[in-house]
Coordinates of C-alpha atoms in Angstrom, one line a residue:
M1 CA 17.5 10.8 -4.9
R2 CA 20.7 9.7 -6.8
R3 CA 22.4 8.0 -3.8
L4 CA 19.3 6.0 -2.8
A5 CA 18.2 5.2 -6.3
L6 CA 21.5 3.4 -6.9
T7 CA 20.6 1.0 -4.1
S8 CA 21.0 -2.5 -5.6
L9 CA 18.3 -5.2 -5.4
A10 CA 20.7 -7.3 -3.5
A11 CA 21.0 -4.6 -0.8
T12 CA 17.3 -4.3 -0.7
V13 CA 16.8 -8.0 -0.1
A14 CA 19.6 -8.1 2.5
F15 CA 18.0 -5.3 4.5
L16 CA 14.7 -7.3 4.8
A17 CA 16.3 -10.7 5.2
G18 CA 18.5 -9.3 8.0
A19 CA 15.6 -7.6 9.8
A20 CA 14.7 -9.2 13.1
P21 CA 10.9 -9.9 13.7
A22 CA 9.3 -6.7 14.8
L23 CA 8.0 -8.0 18.1
A24 CA 8.6 -5.0 20.3
V25 CA 5.4 -3.4 19.3
P26 CA 2.7 -4.6 21.8
D27 CA -0.2 -6.7 20.7
C28 CA -3.4 -4.8 20.1
P29 CA -5.5 -5.0 23.4
G30 CA -8.4 -7.4 23.2
Y31 CA -7.6 -8.6 19.7
T32 CA -7.3 -12.4 19.8
Q33 CA -8.6 -13.5 16.4
A34 CA -6.5 -16.1 14.6
P35 CA -5.4 -15.2 11.1
K36 CA -6.4 -17.5 8.2
V37 CA -4.4 -18.1 5.0
L38 CA -6.9 -17.9 2.1
L39 CA -4.4 -18.3 -0.7
S40 CA -0.9 -19.6 -1.0
G41 CA 1.6 -20.7 -3.7
R42 CA 1.4 -17.5 -5.7
G43 CA 4.4 -15.4 -6.8
T44 CA 5.6 -12.1 -5.2
L45 CA 2.4 -10.3 -4.1
E46 CA 2.8 -6.5 -4.0
S47 CA -0.5 -4.8 -3.3
V48 CA -4.1 -5.5 -2.4
I49 CA -7.4 -3.6 -2.3
V50 CA -11.2 -4.4 -2.0
D51 CA -14.0 -2.8 -3.9
R52 CA -17.5 -1.8 -2.5
Q53 CA -18.9 -5.1 -3.8
G54 CA -16.5 -7.0 -1.6
R55 CA -14.3 -8.2 -4.4
L56 CA -10.6 -8.3 -3.8
Y57 CA -7.9 -7.3 -6.2
F58 CA -4.2 -8.0 -5.8
T59 CA -1.0 -7.7 -7.9
D60 CA 1.4 -10.5 -8.6
V61 CA 4.8 -9.2 -9.6
S62 CA 6.1 -12.6 -10.7
A63 CA 3.2 -13.0 -13.2
G64 CA 2.9 -9.2 -14.1
E65 CA -0.8 -9.3 -13.4
L66 CA -3.7 -7.7 -11.6
L67 CA -6.0 -10.4 -10.3
R68 CA -9.5 -10.4 -8.8
M69 CA -11.2 -12.8 -6.3
N70 CA -15.0 -12.4 -6.0
S71 CA -15.0 -14.3 -2.6
P72 CA -12.5 -15.8 -0.2
K73 CA -13.1 -19.3 -1.8
A74 CA -13.0 -18.1 -5.4
K75 CA -10.1 -18.8 -7.8
P76 CA -8.1 -15.7 -8.6
K77 CA -8.8 -14.4 -12.1
P78 CA -6.3 -12.2 -14.0
V79 CA -8.0 -9.0 -15.2
V80 CA -5.0 -7.0 -16.4
S81 CA -1.9 -8.8 -17.8
D82 CA 1.5 -7.7 -19.1
L83 CA 2.1 -5.3 -16.3
S84 CA 5.8 -4.4 -15.8
S85 CA 6.5 -4.7 -12.1
P86 CA 3.0 -3.8 -10.9
G87 CA 2.9 -1.5 -7.8
G88 CA 0.3 0.3 -5.8
L89 CA -3.5 0.3 -6.1
A90 CA -6.1 3.1 -5.4
W91 CA -9.7 3.8 -6.3
D92 CA -10.9 6.6 -8.6
H93 CA -14.7 6.7 -8.6
G94 CA -15.1 3.0 -9.1
K95 CA -12.2 2.6 -11.4
L96 CA -8.9 1.1 -10.2
I97 CA -5.6 2.9 -10.5
V98 CA -2.7 0.4 -10.9
G99 CA 0.9 1.5 -10.6
Y100 CA 3.7 -0.1 -12.7
G101 CA 7.4 0.2 -12.8
D102 CA 7.8 -0.8 -9.2
S103 CA 11.4 -2.0 -9.4
V104 CA 14.8 -0.8 -8.3
T105 CA 16.0 -0.7 -12.0
T106 CA 13.1 1.5 -13.0
A107 CA 13.6 3.8 -10.0
S108 CA 17.3 4.2 -10.9
S109 CA 16.5 5.5 -14.4
V110 CA 17.6 9.0 -15.1
N111 CA 14.4 9.5 -17.1
P112 CA 11.5 8.2 -15.0
V113 CA 9.6 5.5 -16.9
A114 CA 7.1 4.1 -14.3
G115 CA 3.5 5.1 -14.5
L116 CA -0.2 4.3 -13.9
V117 CA -2.9 2.5 -15.8
L118 CA -6.7 2.7 -15.1
F119 CA -8.8 -0.4 -15.0
N120 CA -12.6 -0.3 -15.3
P121 CA -14.2 -3.3 -13.5
K122 CA -17.5 -2.8 -15.3
N123 CA -16.2 -3.6 -18.8
G124 CA -12.8 -5.1 -18.0
E125 CA -10.9 -2.5 -20.0
S126 CA -7.7 -0.8 -19.0
R127 CA -5.9 2.2 -20.4
P128 CA -2.8 4.3 -19.7
L129 CA -3.4 7.0 -17.2
A130 CA 0.0 8.6 -16.8
S131 CA 3.7 7.8 -17.4
G132 CA 6.9 9.3 -16.1
T133 CA 6.7 8.6 -12.3
Q134 CA 9.7 7.3 -10.5
M135 CA 8.3 4.0 -9.2
S136 CA 4.5 4.0 -8.4
N137 CA 5.2 1.8 -5.4
G138 CA 2.6 3.2 -3.1
V139 CA -0.4 5.0 -4.8
A140 CA -3.1 7.2 -3.2
R141 CA -5.7 9.5 -4.7
G142 CA -6.6 12.8 -3.1
P143 CA -10.1 14.4 -2.9
D144 CA -9.2 16.9 -5.6
G145 CA -8.3 14.1 -8.1
A146 CA -4.5 14.3 -7.6
I147 CA -2.7 11.0 -7.5
Y148 CA 0.4 10.5 -5.4
A149 CA 3.0 7.8 -6.2
S150 CA 6.0 6.8 -4.1
S151 CA 9.4 5.4 -4.7
D152 CA 10.8 3.4 -1.7
V153 CA 14.4 3.7 -3.0
G154 CA 14.0 7.4 -3.7
T155 CA 13.7 10.6 -1.7
G156 CA 10.4 12.0 -2.9
I157 CA 6.8 11.5 -3.7
D158 CA 5.5 12.3 -7.2
R159 CA 2.1 14.0 -7.9
V160 CA 0.0 13.3 -10.9
M161 CA -2.8 15.7 -11.9
G162 CA -4.6 15.6 -15.3
G163 CA -2.0 13.2 -16.6
N164 CA 0.9 15.5 -15.8
V165 CA 3.6 14.2 -13.5
Q166 CA 5.4 16.4 -10.9
I167 CA 8.5 14.6 -9.8
N168 CA 9.4 14.9 -6.1
W169 CA 6.4 16.9 -5.2
A170 CA 7.3 16.2 -1.6
Q171 CA 10.7 15.3 -0.2
L172 CA 10.8 12.2 2.0
A173 CA 13.4 9.4 2.3
S174 CA 12.2 6.0 1.2
P175 CA 8.4 6.6 1.0
N176 CA 6.3 3.5 0.4
G177 CA 2.6 2.9 1.3
L178 CA 0.4 6.0 1.1
A179 CA -3.0 7.1 2.5
V180 CA -4.9 10.4 2.5
S181 CA -6.3 11.6 5.9
R182 CA -10.1 11.7 6.5
N183 CA -10.2 15.5 6.1
G184 CA -8.0 15.5 3.0
R185 CA -5.4 17.7 4.6
W186 CA -2.6 15.1 5.0
L187 CA -0.9 12.4 3.0
Y188 CA 0.5 9.7 5.3
A189 CA 3.6 7.8 4.1
N190 CA 5.3 4.7 5.4
Q191 CA 9.1 4.7 5.2
T192 CA 11.0 1.5 4.4
F193 CA 14.8 1.7 4.1
V194 CA 15.2 4.0 7.1
P195 CA 14.4 3.5 10.7
A196 CA 10.7 2.6 10.7
Q197 CA 8.3 5.5 10.9
I198 CA 5.2 7.0 9.4
S199 CA 5.4 10.6 8.3
R200 CA 2.7 12.9 7.0
I201 CA 2.9 15.6 4.4
E202 CA 0.5 18.6 4.3
I203 CA -1.1 18.4 0.9
A204 CA -1.5 22.2 0.6
D205 CA 2.1 22.8 1.6
P206 CA 4.3 19.7 0.8
S207 CA 7.3 21.3 2.4
N208 CA 5.6 20.7 5.7
V209 CA 6.6 17.1 6.5
E210 CA 6.5 15.7 10.0
V211 CA 6.8 12.4 11.8
Y212 CA 3.3 11.1 12.6
A213 CA 4.1 7.8 14.4
K214 CA 7.2 5.9 15.2
P215 CA 7.9 2.6 17.1
G216 CA 10.8 2.1 19.4
P217 CA 14.4 1.4 18.3
A218 CA 13.9 -2.3 18.5
D219 CA 11.6 -2.1 15.5
N220 CA 13.9 0.2 13.4
A221 CA 14.3 -2.6 10.7
A222 CA 10.5 -3.3 10.4
G223 CA 10.6 -2.2 6.8
L224 CA 7.2 -0.5 6.6
D225 CA 5.5 -1.2 3.3
G226 CA 1.8 -0.9 2.3
M227 CA -0.8 1.1 4.2
T228 CA -4.5 1.7 4.4
R229 CA -6.9 3.8 6.5
D230 CA -10.4 3.2 7.9
A231 CA -13.3 5.7 8.2
S232 CA -12.3 6.5 11.8
G233 CA -8.8 7.6 10.9
N234 CA -6.9 4.5 12.1
L235 CA -4.0 3.4 9.9
Y236 CA -3.1 -0.2 9.1
V237 CA 0.5 -0.9 8.2
A238 CA 2.3 -3.8 6.6
A239 CA 5.6 -4.2 8.5
N240 CA 7.5 -6.1 5.8
G241 CA 10.7 -6.8 7.5
G242 CA 8.9 -7.9 10.7
G243 CA 6.3 -10.0 9.0
A244 CA 3.6 -8.2 10.9
V245 CA 0.5 -6.0 10.6
W246 CA 0.3 -2.9 12.8
R247 CA -2.6 -0.6 13.7
V248 CA -1.9 3.0 14.3
A249 CA -4.7 4.6 16.3
R250 CA -5.8 8.2 16.0
D251 CA -3.8 8.9 19.2
R252 CA -0.7 7.7 17.3
S253 CA -0.2 4.6 19.4
I254 CA 1.0 1.5 17.6
C255 CA 0.0 -2.1 18.2
A256 CA 0.4 -5.4 16.4
L257 CA -2.7 -7.2 15.0
G258 CA -0.5 -10.2 14.2
S259 CA 3.0 -11.3 13.2
G260 CA 4.7 -14.3 11.5
F261 CA 3.2 -13.4 8.1
G262 CA 6.3 -13.6 6.0
L263 CA 7.4 -10.5 4.2
T264 CA 4.1 -8.6 4.5
S265 CA 3.8 -6.2 1.6
A266 CA 0.3 -4.6 1.7
V267 CA -3.0 -4.5 3.6
A268 CA -6.6 -3.8 2.7
L269 CA -9.9 -3.5 4.5
G270 CA -12.9 -5.4 3.3
H271 CA -16.2 -3.9 2.2
G272 CA -19.8 -4.9 2.4
R273 CA -21.4 -8.0 3.8
R274 CA -20.6 -10.4 1.0
G275 CA -17.3 -11.5 -0.4
F276 CA -14.4 -10.0 1.5
S277 CA -16.2 -8.6 4.5
R278 CA -15.9 -5.1 5.9
H279 CA -15.2 -6.5 9.3
N280 CA -11.9 -8.0 8.2
L281 CA -8.4 -6.9 7.2
Y282 CA -6.6 -8.7 4.4
A283 CA -2.8 -8.8 3.9
V284 CA -0.6 -10.1 1.1
N285 CA 3.1 -10.9 1.2
F286 CA 6.2 -11.6 -0.9
N287 CA 5.7 -15.3 0.0
G288 CA 2.7 -15.6 -2.3
E289 CA 0.0 -15.6 0.4
L290 CA -3.3 -13.8 1.0
I291 CA -4.1 -13.7 4.7
E292 CA -7.4 -12.8 6.4
L293 CA -7.3 -11.1 9.8
P294 CA -10.9 -11.5 11.0
H295 CA -13.1 -9.0 12.9
V296 CA -10.5 -6.2 13.0
R297 CA -13.3 -3.6 13.1

């Protein structure tokens, strides 16, 4: 942890800026839909998620806000402000878990000071959920209520249960976006500042860590960031350094749904028929854009 935690912000930016476009991953067969930019001119967008009513939430690091859009044509509305370096997002029975402290400075602290807040869309209220995680960069909730939080400049994933934080619950270099498997057995994790790969951790035995999917050497600097999963078990991955969005099928094959998306930071599947449709995938980037990839499923 200590060696990676001392990575400077300058080194982080240099890694991504120097990464070649991740074009070696083949295009997804049969997918020819053109992406659409729904929003631009925002700050650094870190994470994105859609609720069952088809409303989209995203975090703007520059503004320190969680924002909501009720439809693709709606104006973003801040729903939580004064967030310090907002990080990952995950649902908890209709309430939204929001990570904070997603910065190199926070992750380098000897005493972890990142954490989680819980936002209730029904009444617009938010409250502290847990404090003392290393970064809360990627966030995922398990079926037993455990919450997992990653630190992409660290070497472990934290576990939060009942407000109690277990630092480095699982050991993994540079973990970022997280997703829990359909059967609840595995926690998938993107890895950023190492040669690009997706690992999985057995939740019942976090010492059991294995590589789940990995592109070829030409995509080593893809800088994998956010992740989501569909009901069939396919993973969708933001390749930040390559400005791309990948799909990882259940057979572990990797293909690109699109590229040229700037520094892609996170992806989310839509829900329902209204608003942000369940047929589409949505991506945000550090360039301040929200992008729609239509008819992904």
